[in-house]
PDB file of C-alpha atoms in Angstrom:
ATOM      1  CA  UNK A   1      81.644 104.536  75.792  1.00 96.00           C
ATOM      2  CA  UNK A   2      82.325 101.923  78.173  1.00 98.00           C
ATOM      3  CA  UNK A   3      85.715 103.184  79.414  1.00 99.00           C
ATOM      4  CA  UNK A   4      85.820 106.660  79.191  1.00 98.00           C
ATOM      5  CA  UNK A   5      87.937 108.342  81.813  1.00 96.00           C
ATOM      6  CA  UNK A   6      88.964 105.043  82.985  1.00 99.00           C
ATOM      7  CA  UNK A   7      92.915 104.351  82.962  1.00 99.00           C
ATOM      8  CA  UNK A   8      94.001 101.068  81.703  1.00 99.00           C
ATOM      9  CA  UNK A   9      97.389  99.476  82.261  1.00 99.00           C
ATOM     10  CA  UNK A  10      97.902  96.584  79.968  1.00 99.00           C
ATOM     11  CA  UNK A  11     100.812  94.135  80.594  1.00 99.00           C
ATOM     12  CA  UNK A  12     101.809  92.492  77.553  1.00 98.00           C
ATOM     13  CA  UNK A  13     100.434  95.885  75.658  1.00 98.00           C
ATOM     14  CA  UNK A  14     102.864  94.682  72.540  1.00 96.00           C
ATOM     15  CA  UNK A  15     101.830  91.206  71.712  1.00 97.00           C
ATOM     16  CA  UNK A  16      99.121  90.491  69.560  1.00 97.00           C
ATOM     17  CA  UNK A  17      96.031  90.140  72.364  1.00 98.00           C
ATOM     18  CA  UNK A  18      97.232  92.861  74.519  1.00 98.00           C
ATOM     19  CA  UNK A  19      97.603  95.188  71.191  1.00 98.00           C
ATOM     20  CA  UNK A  20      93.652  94.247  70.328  1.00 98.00           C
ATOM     21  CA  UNK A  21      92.575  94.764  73.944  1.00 99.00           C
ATOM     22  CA  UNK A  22      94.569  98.565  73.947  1.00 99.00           C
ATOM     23  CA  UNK A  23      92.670  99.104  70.634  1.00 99.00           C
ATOM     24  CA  UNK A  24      89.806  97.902  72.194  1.00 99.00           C
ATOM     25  CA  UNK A  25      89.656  99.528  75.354  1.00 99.00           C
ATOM     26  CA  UNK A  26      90.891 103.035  73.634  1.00 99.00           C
ATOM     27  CA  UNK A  27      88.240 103.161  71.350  1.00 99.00           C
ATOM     28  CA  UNK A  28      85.798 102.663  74.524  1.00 99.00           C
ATOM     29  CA  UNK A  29      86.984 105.769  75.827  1.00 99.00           C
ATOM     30  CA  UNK A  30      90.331 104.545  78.295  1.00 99.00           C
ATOM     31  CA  UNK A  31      93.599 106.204  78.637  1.00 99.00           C
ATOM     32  CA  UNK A  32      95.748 103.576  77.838  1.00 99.00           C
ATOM     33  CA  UNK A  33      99.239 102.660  79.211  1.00 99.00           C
ATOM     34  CA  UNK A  34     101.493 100.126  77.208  1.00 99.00           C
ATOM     35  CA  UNK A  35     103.626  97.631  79.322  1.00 98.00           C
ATOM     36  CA  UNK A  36     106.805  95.302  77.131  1.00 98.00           C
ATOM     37  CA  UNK A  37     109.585  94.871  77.047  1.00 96.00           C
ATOM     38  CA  UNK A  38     110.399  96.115  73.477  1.00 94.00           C
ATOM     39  CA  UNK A  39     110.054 100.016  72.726  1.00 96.00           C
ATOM     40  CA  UNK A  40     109.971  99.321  68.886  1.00 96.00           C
ATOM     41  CA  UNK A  41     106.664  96.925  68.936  1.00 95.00           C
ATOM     42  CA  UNK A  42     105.163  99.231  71.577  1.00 98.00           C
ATOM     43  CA  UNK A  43     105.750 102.537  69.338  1.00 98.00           C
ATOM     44  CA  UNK A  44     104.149 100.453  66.308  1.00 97.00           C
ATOM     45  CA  UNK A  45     100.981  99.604  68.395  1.00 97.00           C
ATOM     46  CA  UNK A  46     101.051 103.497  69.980  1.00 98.00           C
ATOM     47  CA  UNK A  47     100.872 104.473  66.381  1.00 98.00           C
ATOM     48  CA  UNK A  48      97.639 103.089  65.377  1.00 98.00           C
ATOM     49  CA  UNK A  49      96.282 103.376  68.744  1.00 99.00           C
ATOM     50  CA  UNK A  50      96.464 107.276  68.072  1.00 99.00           C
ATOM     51  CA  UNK A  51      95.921 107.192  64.034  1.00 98.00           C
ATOM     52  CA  UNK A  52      92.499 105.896  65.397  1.00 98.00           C
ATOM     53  CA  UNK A  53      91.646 108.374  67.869  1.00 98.00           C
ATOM     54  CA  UNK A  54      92.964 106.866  71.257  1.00 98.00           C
ATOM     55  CA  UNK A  55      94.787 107.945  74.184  1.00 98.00           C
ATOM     56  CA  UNK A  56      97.790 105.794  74.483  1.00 99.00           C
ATOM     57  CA  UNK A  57     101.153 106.221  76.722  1.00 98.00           C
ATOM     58  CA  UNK A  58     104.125 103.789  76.693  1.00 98.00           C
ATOM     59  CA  UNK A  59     106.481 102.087  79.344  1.00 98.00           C
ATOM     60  CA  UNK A  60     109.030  99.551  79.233  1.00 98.00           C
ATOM     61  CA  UNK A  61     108.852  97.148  82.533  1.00 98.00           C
ATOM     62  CA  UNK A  62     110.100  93.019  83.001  1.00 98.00           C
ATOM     63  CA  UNK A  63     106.829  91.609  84.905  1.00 98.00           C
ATOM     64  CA  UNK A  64     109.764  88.829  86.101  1.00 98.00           C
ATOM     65  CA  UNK A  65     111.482  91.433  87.944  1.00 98.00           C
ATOM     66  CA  UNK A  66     109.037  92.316  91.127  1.00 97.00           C
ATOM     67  CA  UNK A  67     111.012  95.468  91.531  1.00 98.00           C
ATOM     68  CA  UNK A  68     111.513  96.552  88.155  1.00 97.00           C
ATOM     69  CA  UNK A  69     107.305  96.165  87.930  1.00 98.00           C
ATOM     70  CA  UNK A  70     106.383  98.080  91.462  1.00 98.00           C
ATOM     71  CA  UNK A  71     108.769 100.886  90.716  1.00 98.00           C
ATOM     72  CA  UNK A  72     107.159 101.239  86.807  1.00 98.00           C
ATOM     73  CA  UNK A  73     104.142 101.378  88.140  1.00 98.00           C
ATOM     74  CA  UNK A  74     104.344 103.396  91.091  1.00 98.00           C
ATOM     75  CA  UNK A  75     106.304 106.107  88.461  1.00 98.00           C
ATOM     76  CA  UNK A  76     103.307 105.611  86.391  1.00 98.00           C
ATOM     77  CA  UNK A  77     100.835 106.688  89.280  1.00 98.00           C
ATOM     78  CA  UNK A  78     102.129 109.918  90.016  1.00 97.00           C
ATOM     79  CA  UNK A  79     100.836 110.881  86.296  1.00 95.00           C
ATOM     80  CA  UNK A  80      97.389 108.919  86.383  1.00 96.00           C
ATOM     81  CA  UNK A  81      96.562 109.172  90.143  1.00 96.00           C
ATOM     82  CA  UNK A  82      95.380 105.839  89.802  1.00 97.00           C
ATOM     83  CA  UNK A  83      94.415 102.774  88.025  1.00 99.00           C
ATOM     84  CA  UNK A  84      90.983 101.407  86.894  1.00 99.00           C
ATOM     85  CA  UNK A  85      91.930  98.803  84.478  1.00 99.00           C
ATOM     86  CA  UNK A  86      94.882  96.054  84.681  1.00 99.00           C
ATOM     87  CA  UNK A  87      95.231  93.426  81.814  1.00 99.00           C
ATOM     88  CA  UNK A  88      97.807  91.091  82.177  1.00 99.00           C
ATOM     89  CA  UNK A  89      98.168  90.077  78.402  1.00 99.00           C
ATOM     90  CA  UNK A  90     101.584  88.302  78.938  1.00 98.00           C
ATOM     91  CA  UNK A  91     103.243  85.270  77.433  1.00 97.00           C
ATOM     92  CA  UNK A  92     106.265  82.805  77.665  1.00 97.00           C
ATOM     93  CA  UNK A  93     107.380  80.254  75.924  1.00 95.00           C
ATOM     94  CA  UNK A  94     107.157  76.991  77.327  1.00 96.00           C
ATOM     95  CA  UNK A  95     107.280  73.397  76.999  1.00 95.00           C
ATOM     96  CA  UNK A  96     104.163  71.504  74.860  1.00 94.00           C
ATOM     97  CA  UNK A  97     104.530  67.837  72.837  1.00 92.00           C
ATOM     98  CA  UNK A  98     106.749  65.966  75.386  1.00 95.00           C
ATOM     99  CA  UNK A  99     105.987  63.781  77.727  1.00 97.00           C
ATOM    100  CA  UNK A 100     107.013  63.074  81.129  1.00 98.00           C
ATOM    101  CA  UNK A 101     109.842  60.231  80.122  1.00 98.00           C
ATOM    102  CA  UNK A 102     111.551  63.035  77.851  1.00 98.00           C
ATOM    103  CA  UNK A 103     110.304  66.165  79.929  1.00 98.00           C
ATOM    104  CA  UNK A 104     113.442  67.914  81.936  1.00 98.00           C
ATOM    105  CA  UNK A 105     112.171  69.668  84.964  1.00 99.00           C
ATOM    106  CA  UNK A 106     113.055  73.076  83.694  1.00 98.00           C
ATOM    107  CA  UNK A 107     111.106  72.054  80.857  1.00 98.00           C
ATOM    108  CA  UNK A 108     108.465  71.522  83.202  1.00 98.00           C
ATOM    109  CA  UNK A 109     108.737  74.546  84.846  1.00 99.00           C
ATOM    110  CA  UNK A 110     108.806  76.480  82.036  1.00 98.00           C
ATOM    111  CA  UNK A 111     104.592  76.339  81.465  1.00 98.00           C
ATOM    112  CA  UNK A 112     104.519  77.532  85.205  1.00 99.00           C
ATOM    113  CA  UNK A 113     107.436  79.803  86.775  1.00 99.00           C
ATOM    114  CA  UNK A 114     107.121  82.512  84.056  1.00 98.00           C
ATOM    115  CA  UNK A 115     103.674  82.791  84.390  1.00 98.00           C
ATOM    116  CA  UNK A 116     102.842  82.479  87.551  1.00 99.00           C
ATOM    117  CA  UNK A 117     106.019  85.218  88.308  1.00 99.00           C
ATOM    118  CA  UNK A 118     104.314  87.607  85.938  1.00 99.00           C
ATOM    119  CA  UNK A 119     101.062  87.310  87.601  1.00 99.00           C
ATOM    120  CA  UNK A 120     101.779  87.784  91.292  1.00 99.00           C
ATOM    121  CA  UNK A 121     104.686  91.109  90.019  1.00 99.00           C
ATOM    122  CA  UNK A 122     101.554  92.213  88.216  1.00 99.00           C
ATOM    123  CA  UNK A 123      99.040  92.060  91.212  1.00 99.00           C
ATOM    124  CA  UNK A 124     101.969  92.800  93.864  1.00 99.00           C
ATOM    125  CA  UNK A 125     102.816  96.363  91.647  1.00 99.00           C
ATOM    126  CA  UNK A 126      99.461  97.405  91.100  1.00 99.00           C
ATOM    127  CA  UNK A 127      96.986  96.453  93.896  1.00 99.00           C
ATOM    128  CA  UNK A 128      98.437  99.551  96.423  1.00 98.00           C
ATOM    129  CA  UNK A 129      97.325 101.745  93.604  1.00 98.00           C
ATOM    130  CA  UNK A 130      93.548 100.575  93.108  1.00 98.00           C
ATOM    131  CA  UNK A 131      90.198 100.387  95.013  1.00 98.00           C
ATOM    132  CA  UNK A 132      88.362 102.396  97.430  1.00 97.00           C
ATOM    133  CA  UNK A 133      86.582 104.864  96.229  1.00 96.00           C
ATOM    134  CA  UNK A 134      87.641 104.039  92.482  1.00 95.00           C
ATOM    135  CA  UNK A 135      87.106 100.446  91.612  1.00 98.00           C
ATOM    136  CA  UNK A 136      89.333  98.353  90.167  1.00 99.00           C
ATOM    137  CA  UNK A 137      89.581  95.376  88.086  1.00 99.00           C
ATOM    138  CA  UNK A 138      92.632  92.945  87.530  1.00 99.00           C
ATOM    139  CA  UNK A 139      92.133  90.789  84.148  1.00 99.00           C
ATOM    140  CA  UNK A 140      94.430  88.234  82.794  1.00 99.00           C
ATOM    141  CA  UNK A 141      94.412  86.567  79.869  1.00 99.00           C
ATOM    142  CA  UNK A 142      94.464  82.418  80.046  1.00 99.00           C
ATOM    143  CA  UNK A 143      95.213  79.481  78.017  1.00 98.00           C
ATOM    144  CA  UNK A 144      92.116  76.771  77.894  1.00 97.00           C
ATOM    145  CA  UNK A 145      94.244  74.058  79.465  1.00 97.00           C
ATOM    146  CA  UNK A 146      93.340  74.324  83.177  1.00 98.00           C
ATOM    147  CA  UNK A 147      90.444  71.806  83.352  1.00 97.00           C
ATOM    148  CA  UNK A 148      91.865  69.441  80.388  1.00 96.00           C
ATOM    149  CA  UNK A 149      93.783  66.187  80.542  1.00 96.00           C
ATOM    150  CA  UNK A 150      95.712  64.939  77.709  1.00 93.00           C
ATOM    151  CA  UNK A 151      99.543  63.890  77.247  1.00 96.00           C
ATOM    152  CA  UNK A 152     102.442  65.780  76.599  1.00 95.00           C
ATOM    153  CA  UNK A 153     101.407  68.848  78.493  1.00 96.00           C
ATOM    154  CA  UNK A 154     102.386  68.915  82.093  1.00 98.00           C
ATOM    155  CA  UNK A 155     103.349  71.794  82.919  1.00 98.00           C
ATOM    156  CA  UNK A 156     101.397  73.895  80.618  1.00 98.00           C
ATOM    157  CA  UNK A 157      98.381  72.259  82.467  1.00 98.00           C
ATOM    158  CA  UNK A 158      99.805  72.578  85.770  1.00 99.00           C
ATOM    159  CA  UNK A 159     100.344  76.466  85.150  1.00 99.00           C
ATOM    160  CA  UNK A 160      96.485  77.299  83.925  1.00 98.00           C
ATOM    161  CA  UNK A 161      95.119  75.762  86.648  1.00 99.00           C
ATOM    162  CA  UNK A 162      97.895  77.669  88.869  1.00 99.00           C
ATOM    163  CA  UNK A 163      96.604  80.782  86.707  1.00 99.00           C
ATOM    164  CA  UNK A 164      93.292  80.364  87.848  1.00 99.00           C
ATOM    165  CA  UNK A 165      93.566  79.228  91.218  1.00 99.00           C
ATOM    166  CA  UNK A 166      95.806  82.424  91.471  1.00 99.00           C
ATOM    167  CA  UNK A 167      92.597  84.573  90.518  1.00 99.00           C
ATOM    168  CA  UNK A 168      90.553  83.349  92.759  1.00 99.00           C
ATOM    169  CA  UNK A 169      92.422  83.689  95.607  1.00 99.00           C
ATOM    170  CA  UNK A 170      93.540  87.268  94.934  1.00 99.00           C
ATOM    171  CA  UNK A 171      89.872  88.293  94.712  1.00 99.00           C
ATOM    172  CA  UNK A 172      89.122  87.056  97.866  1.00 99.00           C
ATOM    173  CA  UNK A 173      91.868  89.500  99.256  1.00 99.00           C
ATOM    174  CA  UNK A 174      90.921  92.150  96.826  1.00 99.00           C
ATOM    175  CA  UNK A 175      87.594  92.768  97.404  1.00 99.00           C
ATOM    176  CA  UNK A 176      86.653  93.696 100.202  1.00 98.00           C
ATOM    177  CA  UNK A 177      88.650  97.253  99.107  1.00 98.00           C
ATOM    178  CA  UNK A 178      86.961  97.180  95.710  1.00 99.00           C
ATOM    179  CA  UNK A 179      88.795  95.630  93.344  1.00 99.00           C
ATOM    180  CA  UNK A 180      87.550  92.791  91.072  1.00 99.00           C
ATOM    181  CA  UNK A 181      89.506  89.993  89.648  1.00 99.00           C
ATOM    182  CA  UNK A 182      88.763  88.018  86.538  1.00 99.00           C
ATOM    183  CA  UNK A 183      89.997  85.767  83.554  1.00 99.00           C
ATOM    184  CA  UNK A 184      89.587  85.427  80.271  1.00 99.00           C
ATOM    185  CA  UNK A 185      89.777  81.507  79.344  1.00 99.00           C
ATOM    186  CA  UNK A 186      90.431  81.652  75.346  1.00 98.00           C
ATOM    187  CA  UNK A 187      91.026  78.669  73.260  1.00 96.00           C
ATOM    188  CA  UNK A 188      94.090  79.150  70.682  1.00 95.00           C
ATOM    189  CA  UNK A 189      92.977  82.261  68.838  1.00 96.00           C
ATOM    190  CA  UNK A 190      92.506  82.033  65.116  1.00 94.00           C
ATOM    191  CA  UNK A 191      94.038  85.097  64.119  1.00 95.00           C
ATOM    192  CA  UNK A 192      97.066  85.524  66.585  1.00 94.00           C
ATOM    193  CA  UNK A 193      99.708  83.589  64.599  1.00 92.00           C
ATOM    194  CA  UNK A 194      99.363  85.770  61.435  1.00 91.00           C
ATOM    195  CA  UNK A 195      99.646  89.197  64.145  1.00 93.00           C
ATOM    196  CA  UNK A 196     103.432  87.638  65.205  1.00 91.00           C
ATOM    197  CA  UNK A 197     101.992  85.970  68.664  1.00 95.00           C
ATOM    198  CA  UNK A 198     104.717  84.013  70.322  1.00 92.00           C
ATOM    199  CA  UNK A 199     101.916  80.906  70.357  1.00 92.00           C
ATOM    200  CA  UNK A 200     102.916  80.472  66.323  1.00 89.00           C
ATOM    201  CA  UNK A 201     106.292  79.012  67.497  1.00 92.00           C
ATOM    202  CA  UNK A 202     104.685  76.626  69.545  1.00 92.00           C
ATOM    203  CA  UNK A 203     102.033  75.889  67.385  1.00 91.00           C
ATOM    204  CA  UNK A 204     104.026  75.694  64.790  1.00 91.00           C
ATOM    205  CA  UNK A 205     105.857  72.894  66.422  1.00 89.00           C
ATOM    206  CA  UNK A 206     102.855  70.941  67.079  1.00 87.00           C
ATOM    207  CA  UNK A 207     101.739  70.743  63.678  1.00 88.00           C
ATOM    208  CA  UNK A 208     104.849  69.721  62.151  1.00 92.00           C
ATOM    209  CA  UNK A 209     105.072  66.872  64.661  1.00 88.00           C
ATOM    210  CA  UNK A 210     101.658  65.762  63.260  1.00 91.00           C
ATOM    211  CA  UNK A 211     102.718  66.319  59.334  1.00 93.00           C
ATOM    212  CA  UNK A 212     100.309  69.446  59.453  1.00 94.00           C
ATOM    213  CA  UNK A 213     100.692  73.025  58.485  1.00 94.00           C
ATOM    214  CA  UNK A 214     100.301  75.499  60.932  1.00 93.00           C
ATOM    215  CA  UNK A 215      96.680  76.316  59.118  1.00 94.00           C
ATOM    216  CA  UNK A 216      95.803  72.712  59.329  1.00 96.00           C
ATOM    217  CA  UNK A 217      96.382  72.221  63.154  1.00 93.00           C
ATOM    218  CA  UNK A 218      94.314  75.373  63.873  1.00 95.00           C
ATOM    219  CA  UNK A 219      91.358  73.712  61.411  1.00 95.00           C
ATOM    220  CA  UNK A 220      91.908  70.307  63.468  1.00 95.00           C
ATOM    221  CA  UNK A 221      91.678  72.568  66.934  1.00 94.00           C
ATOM    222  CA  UNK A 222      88.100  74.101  65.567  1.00 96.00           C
ATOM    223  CA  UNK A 223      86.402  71.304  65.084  1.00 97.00           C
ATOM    224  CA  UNK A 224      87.406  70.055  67.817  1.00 95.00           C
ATOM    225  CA  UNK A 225      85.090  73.157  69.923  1.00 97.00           C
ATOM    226  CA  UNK A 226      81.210  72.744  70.210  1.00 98.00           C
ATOM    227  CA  UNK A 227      81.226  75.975  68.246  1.00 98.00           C
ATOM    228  CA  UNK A 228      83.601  74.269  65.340  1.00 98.00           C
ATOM    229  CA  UNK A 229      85.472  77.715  65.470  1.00 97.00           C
ATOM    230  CA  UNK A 230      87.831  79.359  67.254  1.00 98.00           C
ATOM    231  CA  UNK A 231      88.035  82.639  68.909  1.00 98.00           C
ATOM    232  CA  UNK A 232      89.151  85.997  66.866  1.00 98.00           C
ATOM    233  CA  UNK A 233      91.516  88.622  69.217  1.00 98.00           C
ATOM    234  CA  UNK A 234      88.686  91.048  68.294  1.00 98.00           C
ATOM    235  CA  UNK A 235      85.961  88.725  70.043  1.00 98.00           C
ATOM    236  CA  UNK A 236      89.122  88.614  72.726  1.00 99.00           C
ATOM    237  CA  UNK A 237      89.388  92.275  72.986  1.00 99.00           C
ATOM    238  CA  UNK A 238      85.817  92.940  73.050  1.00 99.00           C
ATOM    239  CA  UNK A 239      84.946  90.458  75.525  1.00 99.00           C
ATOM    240  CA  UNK A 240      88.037  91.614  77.615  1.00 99.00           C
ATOM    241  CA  UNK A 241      86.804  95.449  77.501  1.00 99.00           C
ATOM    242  CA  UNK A 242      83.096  94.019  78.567  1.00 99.00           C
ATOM    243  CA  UNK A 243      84.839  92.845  81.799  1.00 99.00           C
ATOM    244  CA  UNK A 244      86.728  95.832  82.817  1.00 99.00           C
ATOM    245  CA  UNK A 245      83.513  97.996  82.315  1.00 99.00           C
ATOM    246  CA  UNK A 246      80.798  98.769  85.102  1.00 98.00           C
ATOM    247  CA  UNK A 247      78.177  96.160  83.165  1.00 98.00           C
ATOM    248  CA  UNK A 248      80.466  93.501  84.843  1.00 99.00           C
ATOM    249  CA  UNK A 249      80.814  94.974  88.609  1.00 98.00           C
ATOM    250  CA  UNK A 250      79.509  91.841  89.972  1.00 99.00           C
ATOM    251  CA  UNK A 251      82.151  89.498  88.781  1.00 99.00           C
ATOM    252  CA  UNK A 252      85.174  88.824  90.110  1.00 99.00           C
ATOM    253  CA  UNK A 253      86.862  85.672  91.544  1.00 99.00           C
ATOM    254  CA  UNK A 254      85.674  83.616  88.072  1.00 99.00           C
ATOM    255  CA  UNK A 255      87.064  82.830  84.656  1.00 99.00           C
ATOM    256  CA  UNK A 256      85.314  83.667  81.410  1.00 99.00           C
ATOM    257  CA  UNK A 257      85.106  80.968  78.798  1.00 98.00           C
ATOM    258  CA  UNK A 258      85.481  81.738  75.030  1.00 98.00           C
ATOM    259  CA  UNK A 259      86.743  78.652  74.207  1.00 98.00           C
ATOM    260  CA  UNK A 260      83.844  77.571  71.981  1.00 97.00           C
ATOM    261  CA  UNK A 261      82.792  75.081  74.113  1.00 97.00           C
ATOM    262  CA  UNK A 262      86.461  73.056  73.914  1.00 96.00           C
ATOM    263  CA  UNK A 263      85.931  73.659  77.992  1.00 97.00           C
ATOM    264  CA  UNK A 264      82.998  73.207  79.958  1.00 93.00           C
ATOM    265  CA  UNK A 265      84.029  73.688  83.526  1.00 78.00           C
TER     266      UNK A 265
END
């Protein structure tokens, strides 16, 4: 298995990509610990973690609190002894359709603050606990939108490429005391609406501005990848797992691409 006796913390371990990447990751073998915020939509994804065979724990944290985050984690730690594994799986909602003469600057802000917050609590909480001798990986979860250009999406733009930039730069502190950093670039994901993401609200949104169903805009989105499809959470998951594994110890300070080709940089 490509996890076994490794201990995962996953950050967003509720929603629908950080439930496939626990179900992932425990099937490969990890001791998984749930992060949310909600205690009923972590039990429900504990469940089936363990009706299939995994290891799971839960915890409740708010990655916008830095203290509330460190102190979860450190807590954690004095159970595992460590951490191998970090996914940050997390999600806001933000601001996507309006343009900059009807865009408020909290509006604005809303693509970035949240997200970047969540990031640096994440990496701030759980960096003291990894590396050395046991190597660790940090892996977060990104929208497509960092290299694109196209109206009425400011600051979602402006926080992927924030996202990114972030990674990069943490590796470069990280590594030298063993401890990778990646992301996972995924287009919208084909399946997440239907497994209650938060993305259905905005999507949702987007297509009714057009005169589409929600169905529709996601068909419109495919074809417009090389691939004329869209990612799966499983392909997520299993692609997310890949990168926390030993097969990927030479990668860090990069972002994965399973966007179909919508992205090419």
């Amino acid at each position: 298995m490509l996890l076994s006796g490794k201990v995962a913390m996953i950050f967003g371990g509720s929603g629908a990509i950080g439930s496939a990447v626990a179900h992932t990751m425990a099937r490969e073998g990890a001791h998984v610990y749930l992060g949310a915020r909600r205690q009923e939509k972590l039990d429900w994804t504990a469940s089936g973690i363990r009706t299939a065979g995994g290891t799971v724990e839960t915890f409740i944290t708010d990655v916008l609190d830095e203290h509330n985050a460190s102190k979860e984690v450190t807590r954690l730690v004095q159970q595992t002894g460590g951490i191998d594994v970090v996914v940050n799986a997390t999600g806001f909602m933000h601001e996507q359709g309006k343009r900059i003469d009807a865009l408020s600057l909290s509006e604005f802000m809303s693509g970035i603050t949240p997200f970047l917050a969540a990031q640096f609590n994440i990496a701030k909480a759980v960096t003291p606990h990894m590396g050395g001798n046991r190597a660790g990986v940090i892996l977060t979860i990104v929208a497509p939108a960092a290299p694109m250009a196209m109206p009425g999406h400011l600051g979602h733009i402006v926080g992927c490429a924030g996202t990114e930039a972030f990674i990069k730069a943490l590796a470069s502190e990280t590594g030298p005391i063993n401890i990778r950093v990646v992301g996972v670039r995924s287009h919208a994901i084909v399946d997440a609406v239907a497994a209650g993401s938060y993305t259905g609200e905005i999507f949702t949104a987007k297509a009714q501005s057009m005169g589409l169903t929600v169905d529709q805009w996601l068909g419109g989105a495919a074809q417009s990848t090389m691939l004329a499809r869209l990612p799966t959470l499983a392909q997520i998951a299993e692609v997310t797992t890949f990168l926390a594994s030993d097969h990927a110890s030479a990668m860090t300070a990069t972002v994965v691409n399973i966007t179909g080709g919508a992205t090419v940089s």
